[in-house]
Coordinates of C-alpha atoms in Angstrom, one line a residue:
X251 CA 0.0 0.0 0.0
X252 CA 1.4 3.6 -0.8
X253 CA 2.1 6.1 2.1
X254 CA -0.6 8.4 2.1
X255 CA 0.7 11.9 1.6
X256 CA -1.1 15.6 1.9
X257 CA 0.4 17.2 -1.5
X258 CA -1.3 20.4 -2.4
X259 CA -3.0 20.0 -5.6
X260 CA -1.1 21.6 -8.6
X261 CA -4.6 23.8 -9.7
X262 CA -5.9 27.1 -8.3
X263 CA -7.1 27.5 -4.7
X264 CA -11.0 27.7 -4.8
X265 CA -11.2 31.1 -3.4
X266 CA -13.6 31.8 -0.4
X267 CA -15.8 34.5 0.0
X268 CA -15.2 37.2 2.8
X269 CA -15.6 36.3 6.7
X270 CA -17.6 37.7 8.8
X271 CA -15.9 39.8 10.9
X272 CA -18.9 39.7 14.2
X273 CA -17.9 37.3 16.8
X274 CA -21.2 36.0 16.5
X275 CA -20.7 33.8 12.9
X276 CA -23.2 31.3 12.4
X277 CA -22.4 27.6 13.1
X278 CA -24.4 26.4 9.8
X279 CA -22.1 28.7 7.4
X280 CA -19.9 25.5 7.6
X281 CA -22.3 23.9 5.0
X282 CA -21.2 26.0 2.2
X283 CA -18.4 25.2 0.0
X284 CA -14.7 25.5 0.9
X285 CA -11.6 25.5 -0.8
X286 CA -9.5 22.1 -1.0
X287 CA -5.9 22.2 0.3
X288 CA -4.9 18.4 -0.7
X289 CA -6.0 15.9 -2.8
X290 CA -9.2 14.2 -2.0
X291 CA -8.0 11.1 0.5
X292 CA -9.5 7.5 -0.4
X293 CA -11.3 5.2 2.3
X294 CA -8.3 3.5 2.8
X295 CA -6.2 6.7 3.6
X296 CA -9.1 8.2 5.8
X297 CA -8.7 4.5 8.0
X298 CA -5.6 5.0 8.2
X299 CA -5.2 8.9 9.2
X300 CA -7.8 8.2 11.7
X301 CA -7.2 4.6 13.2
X302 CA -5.4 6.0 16.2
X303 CA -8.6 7.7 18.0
X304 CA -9.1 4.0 18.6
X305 CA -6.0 3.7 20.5
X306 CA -6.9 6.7 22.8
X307 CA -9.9 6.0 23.2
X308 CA -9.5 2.8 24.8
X309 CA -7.2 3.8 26.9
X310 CA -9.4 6.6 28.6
X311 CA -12.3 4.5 28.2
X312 CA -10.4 2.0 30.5
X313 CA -9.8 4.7 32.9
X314 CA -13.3 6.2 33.1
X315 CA -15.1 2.7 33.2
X316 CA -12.8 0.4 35.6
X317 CA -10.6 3.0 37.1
X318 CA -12.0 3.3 40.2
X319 CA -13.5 -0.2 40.7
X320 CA -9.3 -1.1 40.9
X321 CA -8.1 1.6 43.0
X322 CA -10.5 0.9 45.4
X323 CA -9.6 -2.9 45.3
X324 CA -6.2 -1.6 46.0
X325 CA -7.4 -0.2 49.4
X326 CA -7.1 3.5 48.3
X327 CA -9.4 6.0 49.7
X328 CA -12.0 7.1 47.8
X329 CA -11.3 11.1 48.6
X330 CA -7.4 10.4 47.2
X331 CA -9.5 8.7 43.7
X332 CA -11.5 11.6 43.4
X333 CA -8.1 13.7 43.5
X334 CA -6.3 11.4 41.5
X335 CA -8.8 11.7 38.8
X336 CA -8.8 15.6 39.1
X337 CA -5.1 14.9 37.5
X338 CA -6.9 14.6 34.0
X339 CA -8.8 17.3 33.6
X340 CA -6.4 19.8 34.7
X341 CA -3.5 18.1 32.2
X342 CA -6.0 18.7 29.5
X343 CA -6.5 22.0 30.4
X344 CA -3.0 23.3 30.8
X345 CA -0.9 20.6 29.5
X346 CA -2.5 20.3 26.6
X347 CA -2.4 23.6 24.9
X348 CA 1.5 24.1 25.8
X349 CA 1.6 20.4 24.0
X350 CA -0.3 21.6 21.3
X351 CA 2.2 25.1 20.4
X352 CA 5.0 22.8 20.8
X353 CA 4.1 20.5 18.5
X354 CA 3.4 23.4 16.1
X355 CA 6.8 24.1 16.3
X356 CA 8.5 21.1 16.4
X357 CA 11.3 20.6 14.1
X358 CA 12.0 16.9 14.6
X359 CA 12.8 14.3 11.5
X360 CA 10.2 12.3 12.3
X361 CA 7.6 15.4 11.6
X362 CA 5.4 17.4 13.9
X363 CA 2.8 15.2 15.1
X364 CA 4.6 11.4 15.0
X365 CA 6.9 12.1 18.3
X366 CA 4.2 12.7 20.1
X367 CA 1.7 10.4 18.5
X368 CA 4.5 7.6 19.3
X369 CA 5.6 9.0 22.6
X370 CA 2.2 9.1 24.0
X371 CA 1.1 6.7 23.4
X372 CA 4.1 4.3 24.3
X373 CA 4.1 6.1 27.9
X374 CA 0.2 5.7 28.6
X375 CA 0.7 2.1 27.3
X376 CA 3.6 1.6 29.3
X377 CA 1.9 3.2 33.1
X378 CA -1.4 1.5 32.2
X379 CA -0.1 -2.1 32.4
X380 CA 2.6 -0.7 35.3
X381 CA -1.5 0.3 36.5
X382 CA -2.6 -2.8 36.0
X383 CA 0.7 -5.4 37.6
X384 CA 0.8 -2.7 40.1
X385 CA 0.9 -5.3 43.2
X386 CA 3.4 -7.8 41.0
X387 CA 5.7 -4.7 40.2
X388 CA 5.6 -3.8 44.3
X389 CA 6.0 -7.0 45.5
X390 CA 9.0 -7.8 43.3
X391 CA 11.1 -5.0 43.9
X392 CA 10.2 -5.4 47.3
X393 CA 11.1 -9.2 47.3
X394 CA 8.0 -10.1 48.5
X395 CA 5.1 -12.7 47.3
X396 CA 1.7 -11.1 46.2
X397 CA -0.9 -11.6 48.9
X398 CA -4.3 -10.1 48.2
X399 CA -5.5 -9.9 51.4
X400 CA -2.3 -7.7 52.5
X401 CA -1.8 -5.4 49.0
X402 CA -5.2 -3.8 50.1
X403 CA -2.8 -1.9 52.7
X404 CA 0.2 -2.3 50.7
X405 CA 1.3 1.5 50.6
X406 CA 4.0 1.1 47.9
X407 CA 1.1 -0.7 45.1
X408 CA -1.0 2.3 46.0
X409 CA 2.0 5.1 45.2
X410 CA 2.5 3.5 41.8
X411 CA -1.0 3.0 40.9
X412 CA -1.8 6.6 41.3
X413 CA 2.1 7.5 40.2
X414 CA 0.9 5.7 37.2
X415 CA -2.8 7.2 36.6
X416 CA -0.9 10.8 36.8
X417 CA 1.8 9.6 34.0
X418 CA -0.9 8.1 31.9
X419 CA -3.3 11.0 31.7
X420 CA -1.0 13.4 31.1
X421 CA 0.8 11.1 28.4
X422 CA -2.5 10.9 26.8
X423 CA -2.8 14.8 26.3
X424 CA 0.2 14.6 24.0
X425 CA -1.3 11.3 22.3
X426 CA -4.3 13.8 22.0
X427 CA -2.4 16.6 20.7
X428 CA -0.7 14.7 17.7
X429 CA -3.7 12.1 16.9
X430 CA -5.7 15.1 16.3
X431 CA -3.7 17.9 14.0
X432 CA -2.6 14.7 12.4
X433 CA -6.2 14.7 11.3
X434 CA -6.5 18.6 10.1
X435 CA -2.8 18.7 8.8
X436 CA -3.4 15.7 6.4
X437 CA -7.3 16.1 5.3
X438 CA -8.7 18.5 3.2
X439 CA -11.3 21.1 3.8
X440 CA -14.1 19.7 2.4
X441 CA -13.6 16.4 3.9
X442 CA -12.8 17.4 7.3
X443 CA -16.3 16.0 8.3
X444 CA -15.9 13.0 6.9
X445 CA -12.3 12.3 8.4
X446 CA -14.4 13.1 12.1
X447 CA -17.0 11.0 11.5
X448 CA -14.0 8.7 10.8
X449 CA -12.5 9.5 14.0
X450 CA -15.7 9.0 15.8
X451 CA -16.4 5.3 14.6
X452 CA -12.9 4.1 16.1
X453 CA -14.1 5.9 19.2
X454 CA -17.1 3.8 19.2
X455 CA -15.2 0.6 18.3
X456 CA -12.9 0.9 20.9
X457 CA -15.6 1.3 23.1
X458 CA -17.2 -1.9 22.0
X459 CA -14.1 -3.8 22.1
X460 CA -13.5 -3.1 25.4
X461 CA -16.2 -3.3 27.1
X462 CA -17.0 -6.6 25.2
X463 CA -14.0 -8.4 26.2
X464 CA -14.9 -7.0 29.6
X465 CA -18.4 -8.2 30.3
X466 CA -17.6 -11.6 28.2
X467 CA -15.1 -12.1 31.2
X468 CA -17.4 -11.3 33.4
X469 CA -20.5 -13.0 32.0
X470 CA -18.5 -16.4 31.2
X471 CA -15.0 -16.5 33.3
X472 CA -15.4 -18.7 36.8
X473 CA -16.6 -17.3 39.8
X474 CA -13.4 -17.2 41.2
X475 CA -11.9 -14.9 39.0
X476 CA -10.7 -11.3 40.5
X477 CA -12.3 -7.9 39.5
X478 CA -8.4 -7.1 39.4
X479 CA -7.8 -10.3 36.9
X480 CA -9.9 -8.6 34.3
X481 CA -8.1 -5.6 34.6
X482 CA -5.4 -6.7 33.7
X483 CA -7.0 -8.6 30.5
X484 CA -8.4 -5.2 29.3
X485 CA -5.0 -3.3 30.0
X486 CA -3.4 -5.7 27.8
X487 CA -6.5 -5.1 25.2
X488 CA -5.6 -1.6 25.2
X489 CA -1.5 -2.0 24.7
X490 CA -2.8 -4.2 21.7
X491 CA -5.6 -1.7 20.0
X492 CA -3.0 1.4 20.8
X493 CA 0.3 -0.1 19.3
X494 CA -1.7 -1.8 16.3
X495 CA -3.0 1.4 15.6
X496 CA -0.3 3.6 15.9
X497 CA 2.2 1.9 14.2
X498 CA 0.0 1.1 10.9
X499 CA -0.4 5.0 10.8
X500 CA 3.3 6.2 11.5
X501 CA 4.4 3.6 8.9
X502 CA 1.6 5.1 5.8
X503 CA 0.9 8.2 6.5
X504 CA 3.3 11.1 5.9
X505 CA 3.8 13.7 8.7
X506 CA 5.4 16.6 6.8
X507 CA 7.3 19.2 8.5
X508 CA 6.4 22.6 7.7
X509 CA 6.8 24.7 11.2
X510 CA 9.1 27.8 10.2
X511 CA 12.3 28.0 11.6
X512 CA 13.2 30.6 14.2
X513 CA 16.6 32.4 14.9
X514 CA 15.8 32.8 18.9
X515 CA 13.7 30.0 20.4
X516 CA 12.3 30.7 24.1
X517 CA 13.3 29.1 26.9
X518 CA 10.4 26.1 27.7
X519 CA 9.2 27.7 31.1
X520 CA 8.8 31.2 29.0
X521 CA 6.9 29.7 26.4
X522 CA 4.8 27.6 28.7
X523 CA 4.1 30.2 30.2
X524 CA 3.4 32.4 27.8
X525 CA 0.5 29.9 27.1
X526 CA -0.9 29.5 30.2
X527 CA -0.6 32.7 31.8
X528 CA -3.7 34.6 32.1
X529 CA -2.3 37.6 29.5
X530 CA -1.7 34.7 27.0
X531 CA -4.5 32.7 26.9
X532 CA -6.9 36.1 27.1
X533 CA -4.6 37.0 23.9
X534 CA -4.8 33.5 22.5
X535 CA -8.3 33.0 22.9
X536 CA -8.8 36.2 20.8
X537 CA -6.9 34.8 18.0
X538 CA -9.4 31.9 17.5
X539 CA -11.1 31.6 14.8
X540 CA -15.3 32.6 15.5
X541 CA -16.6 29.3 14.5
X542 CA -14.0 27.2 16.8
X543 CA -14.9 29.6 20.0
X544 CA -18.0 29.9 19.8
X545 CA -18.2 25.7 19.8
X546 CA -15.5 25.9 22.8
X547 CA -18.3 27.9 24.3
X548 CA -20.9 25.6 23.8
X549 CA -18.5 22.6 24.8
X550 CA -17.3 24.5 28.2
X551 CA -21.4 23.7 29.7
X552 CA -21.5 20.3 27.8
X553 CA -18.7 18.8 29.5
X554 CA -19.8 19.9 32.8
X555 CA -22.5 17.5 32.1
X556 CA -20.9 14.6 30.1
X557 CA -18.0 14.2 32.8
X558 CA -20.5 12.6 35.5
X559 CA -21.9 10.4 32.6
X560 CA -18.5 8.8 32.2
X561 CA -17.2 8.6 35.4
X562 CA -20.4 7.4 37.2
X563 CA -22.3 5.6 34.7
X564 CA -20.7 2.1 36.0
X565 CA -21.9 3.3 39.3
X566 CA -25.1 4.7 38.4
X567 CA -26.1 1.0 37.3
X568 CA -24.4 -0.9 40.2
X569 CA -26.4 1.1 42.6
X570 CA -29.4 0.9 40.9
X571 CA -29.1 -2.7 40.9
X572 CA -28.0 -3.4 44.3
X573 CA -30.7 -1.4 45.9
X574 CA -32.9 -3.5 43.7
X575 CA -31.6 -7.1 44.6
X576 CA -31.2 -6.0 48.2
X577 CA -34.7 -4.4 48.4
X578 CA -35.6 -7.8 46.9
X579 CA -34.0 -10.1 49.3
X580 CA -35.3 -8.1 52.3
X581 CA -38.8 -8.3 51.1
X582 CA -38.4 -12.1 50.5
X583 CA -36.5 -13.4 53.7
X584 CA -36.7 -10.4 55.9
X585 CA -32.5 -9.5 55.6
X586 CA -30.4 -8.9 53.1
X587 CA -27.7 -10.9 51.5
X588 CA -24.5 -9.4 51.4
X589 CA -23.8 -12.1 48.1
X590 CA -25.7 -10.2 46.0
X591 CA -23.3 -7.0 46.1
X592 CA -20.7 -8.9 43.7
X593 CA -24.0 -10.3 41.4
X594 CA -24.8 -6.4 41.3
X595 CA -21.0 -5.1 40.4
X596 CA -21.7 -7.1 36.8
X597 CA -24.4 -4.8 36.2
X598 CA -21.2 -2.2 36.1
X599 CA -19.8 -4.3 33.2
X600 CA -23.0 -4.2 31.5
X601 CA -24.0 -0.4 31.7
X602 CA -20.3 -0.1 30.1
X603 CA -21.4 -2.9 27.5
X604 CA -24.8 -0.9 27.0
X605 CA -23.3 2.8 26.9
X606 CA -21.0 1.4 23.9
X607 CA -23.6 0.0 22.0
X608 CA -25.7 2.2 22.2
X609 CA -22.9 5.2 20.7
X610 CA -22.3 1.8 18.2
X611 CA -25.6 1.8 16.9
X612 CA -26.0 5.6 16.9
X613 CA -22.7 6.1 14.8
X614 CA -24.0 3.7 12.4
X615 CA -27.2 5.4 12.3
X616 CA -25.1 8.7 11.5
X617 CA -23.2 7.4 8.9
X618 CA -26.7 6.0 6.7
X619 CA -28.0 9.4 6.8
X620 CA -24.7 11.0 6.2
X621 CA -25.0 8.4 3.0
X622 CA -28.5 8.7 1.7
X623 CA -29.2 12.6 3.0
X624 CA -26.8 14.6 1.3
X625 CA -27.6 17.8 2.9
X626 CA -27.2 15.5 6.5
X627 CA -23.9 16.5 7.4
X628 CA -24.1 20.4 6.3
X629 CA -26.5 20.4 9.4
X630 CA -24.3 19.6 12.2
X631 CA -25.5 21.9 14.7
X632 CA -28.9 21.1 14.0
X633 CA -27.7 17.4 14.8
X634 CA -25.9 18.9 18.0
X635 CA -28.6 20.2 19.8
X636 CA -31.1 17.6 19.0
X637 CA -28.6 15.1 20.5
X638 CA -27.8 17.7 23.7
X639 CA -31.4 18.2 24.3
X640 CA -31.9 13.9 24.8
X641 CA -28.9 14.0 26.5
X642 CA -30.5 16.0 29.0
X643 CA -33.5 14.1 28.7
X644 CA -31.7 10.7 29.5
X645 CA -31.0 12.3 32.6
X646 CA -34.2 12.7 33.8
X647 CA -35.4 8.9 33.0
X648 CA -33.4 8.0 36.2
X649 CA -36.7 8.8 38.5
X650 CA -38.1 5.9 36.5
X651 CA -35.1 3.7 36.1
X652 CA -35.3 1.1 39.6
X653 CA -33.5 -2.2 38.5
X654 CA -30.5 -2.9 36.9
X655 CA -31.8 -3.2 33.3
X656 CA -33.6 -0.1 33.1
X657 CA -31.0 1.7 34.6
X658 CA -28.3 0.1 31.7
X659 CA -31.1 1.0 29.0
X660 CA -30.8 4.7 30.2
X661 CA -26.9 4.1 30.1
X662 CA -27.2 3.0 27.3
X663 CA -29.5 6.0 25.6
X664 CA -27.0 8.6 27.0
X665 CA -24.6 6.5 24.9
X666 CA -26.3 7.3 21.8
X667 CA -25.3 10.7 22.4
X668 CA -21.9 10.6 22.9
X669 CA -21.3 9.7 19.2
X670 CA -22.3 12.7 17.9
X671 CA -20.5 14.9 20.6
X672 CA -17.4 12.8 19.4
X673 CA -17.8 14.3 15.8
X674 CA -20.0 16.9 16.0
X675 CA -17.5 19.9 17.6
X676 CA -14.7 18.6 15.9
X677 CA -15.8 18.7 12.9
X678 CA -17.2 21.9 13.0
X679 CA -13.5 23.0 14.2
X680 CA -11.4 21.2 12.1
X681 CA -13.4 22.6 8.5
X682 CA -12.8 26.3 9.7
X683 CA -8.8 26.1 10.5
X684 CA -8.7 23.7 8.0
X685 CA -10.2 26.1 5.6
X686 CA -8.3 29.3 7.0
X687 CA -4.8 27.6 6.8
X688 CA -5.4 27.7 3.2
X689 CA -2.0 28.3 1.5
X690 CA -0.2 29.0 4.7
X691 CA 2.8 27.4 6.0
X692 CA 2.7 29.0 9.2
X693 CA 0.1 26.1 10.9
X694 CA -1.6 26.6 13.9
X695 CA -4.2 23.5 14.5
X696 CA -2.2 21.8 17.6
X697 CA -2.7 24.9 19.6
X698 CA -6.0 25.5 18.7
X699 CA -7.1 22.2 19.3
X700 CA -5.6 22.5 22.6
X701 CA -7.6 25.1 23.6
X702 CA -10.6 23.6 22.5
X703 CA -9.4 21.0 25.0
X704 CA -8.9 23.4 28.1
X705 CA -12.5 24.3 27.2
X706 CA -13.8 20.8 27.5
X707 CA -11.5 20.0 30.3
X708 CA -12.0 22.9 32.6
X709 CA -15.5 22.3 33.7
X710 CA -14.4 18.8 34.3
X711 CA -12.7 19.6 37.1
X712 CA -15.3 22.2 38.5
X713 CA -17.7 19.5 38.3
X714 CA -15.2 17.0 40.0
X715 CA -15.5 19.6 43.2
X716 CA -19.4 20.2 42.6
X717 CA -20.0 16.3 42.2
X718 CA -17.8 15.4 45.5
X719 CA -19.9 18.3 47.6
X720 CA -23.1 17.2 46.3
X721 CA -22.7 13.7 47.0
X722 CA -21.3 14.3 50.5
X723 CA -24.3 16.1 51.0
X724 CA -26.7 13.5 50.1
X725 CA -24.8 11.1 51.8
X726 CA -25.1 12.7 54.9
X727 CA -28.9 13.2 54.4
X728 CA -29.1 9.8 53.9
X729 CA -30.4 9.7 49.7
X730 CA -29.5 6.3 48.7
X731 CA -29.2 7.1 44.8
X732 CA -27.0 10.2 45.0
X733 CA -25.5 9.1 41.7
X734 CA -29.1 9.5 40.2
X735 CA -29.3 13.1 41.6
X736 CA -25.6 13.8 40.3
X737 CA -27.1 13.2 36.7
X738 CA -30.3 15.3 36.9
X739 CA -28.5 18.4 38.5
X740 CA -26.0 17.6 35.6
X741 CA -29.0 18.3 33.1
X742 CA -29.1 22.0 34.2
X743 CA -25.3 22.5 32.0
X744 CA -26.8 19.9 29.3
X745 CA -30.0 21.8 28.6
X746 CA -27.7 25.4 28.8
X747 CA -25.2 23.6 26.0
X748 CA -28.1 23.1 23.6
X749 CA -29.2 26.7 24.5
X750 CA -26.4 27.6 22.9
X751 CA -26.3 25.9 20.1
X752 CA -30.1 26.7 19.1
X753 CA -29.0 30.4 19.7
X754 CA -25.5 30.2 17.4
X755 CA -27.4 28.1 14.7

């Protein structure tokens, strides 16, 4: 197979008409006809550009949906998880972008977005198996034997595991950061849609292939077998998917190096700085583009509302289902069973299970009327707020959902969702700097993209701090599904997303 390169095409530049110059610029002006910068890319070199999203998403899918089953199971406190997963958001926010200018910059043979593709990814790979043979790893260079019963209190297992959660998140911003401007560098403007909706079906499939192999484990491995067993299986599922994936892009697709070269370089803390002080973000964030931050707008409420989904979904369904069994068992014999806790931790696997299938099915949905409606993908925002406003509405079918299986069926309808926030903003960002780097050599997409992620990781961590308050709160007035509540108080920044969108469009 040839290497799939981004040559500009040898005939005249479709020229554009003028932008607005209001800060208010319609979202739907991204239907209309822009100018091509490369040579249309087959199916084949759209796979290929795009195959790494599955890599990274499986790893943070791993994270989000058995993270903090196994740190608990490693005796850590659940106040020290809740900071540990704080890590994330904030190396999104602040990492990211300084990633993201560097990468613009970068000078190195291998390209501009490869050495961090590769580096990434090889680090979070690395820390997520070191993660997952965190007690092996301890007990080894501590010359001891591996006793499950002691490891709970084994204070050197819990350093690394959460020494390693730190690493990986914040080796999966500069995954991010490459994966992503690999994308907009390589793809032309009028398929920048397409090359997200790509983008967004290896999201999907890495989410199905994951929690697959996890709830087959569950469903059909003996009873003996350790929650901490299959996280080791799906850690090694992920090293697969990520190396797989990377590798069959580094070796076909050409990263060409076009960042100018300058006579003074900055030092690295004046740069970073430079990005993440206050004066240079406010001056940065006046530089985007009107499209891209008016959909960082719109994605700085969404998040706030999509970050309890994916960290509490698992939950959400365990607790539903226990209360359920339990309630049950009392009613039946007149006590509970304490057995049925670990019958009610599969229903965790399963709202997983459900929540990918059900993005599965939407993305496939997407794509047919992508196919057969023409005019289908030059209505993203339309598509955006229709799937915000049943987000929000998924949210509220928790007062109805009292067993397990209803509560994975809601799972499984906020699901639906997530594909088209997984190619819905980007795409909508990646057309216009696409389109405006028209003929330029001077290329700015990492650092834009990496504000677009400080805008989706910021209210992550404001509603890490509101979620922990709220559920300390109802556990102290004694609400039994708190996770429930979390999700309808979550609606409030859903519903004010698609607000926005209805008022851009």
């Amino acid at each position: 197979m040839p290497r799939v390169t981004g040559e500009p095409t040898s005939g005249a530049l479709y020229s554009p008409g003028p932008a607005s110059s209001t800060e208010d610029l319609e979202l739907a002006e991204l239907g209309e006809e822009i100018p091509q910068k490369h040579t249309l890319l087959k199916l084949s070199g759209l796979l290929l550009l795009t195959s790494p999203s599955l890599g990274l998403q499986v790893c943070w899918f791993l994270l989000t949906s058995s993270g903090t089953p196994y740190l608990i199971s490693l005796g850590i406190p659940k106040s020290i998880i809740s900071l540990v997963w704080v890590t994330g958001p904030i190396s999104g926010a602040f990492a990211q972008p300084i990633l993201g200018v560097f990468s613009d910059d970068s000078q190195h043979a291998w390209g501009r977005r490869k050495p961090f593709i590769v580096g990434g990814s090889l680090c979070a790979t690395i820390f997520l198996l070191a993660l997952a043979y965190s007690e092996e790893l301890t007990a080894w260079a501590w010359s001891s034997s591996v006793d499950r019963s002691a490891s709970s209190a084994h204070l050197p297992t819990q350093i690394l595991a959460v020494f390693s959660v730190v690493v990986t998140t914040f080796a999966l911003q500069a995954y991010a950061v490459g994966v992503r401007a690999l994308i907009v560098d390589n793809t032309p403007p009028s398929q920048q849609s397409v090359a997200a909706s790509w983008a967004m079906r290896w999201n999907v499939l890495g989410n199905v292939v994951l929690s697959s192999v996890g709830f087959v484990d569950a469903q059909w491995s003996s009873t003996d077998v350790n929650s901490d067993d299959r996280f080791k299986l799906l850690a090694v599922v992920v090293a697969a998917c990520t190396f797989t994936a990377v590798g069959l892009t580094c070796y076909f697709i050409t990263d060409q190096n076009v960042a100018p070269l300058r006579d003074r370089q900055p030092s690295f803390a004046q740069q970073s700085w430079s990005i993440i002080s206050p004066t240079g973000l406010a001056k940065r964030w006046k530089q985007i583009p009107p499209r891209s931050r008016r959909v960082c707008e719109i994605q700085f409420w969404a998040w706030a509302g999509w970050f309890p989904v994916l960290y509490y979904m698992s939950t959400f369904a365990y607790e539903t289902a226990l209360s359920d069994k339990l309630e049950q068992r009392q009613r039946q014999f007149g006590e509970p069973d304490l057995e049925l806790i670990e019958s009610a931790k599969d229903f965790g696997f399963f709202a997983s299970f459900a929540f990918a299938l059900g993005a599965f099915a939407a993305s496939i949905s997407l794509q047919i009327l992508d196919r057969y409606k023409p005019a289908f993908s030059r209505n993203l925002p339309r598509v955006w707020f229709a799937s915000q406003c049943f987000l929000g509405y998924c949210m509220h079918l928790t007062f109805v959902a009292r067993s397990g299986t209803t509560a994975a069926i809601v799972v499984a309808m906020m699901g639906s969702t997530a594909a088209v926030t997984m190619w819905a903003p980007f795409a909508l960002i990646s057309a216009e700097i696409s389109e405006l780097s028209v003929g330029t050599q001077d290329s700015e997409v990492a650092w834009i993209l990496g504000l677009h992620n400080m805008a989706i990781s910021l209210p992550q961590i404001g509603s890490t701090l509101v979620c922990a308050v709220i559920l300390a709160v109802l556990k102290v007035l004694g609400v039994e599904d708190s996770v429930a509540w979390i999700f309808r108080l979550s609606s409030i920044a859903v519903f004010w997303s698609a607000y926005l969108i209805h008022k851009s469009h």
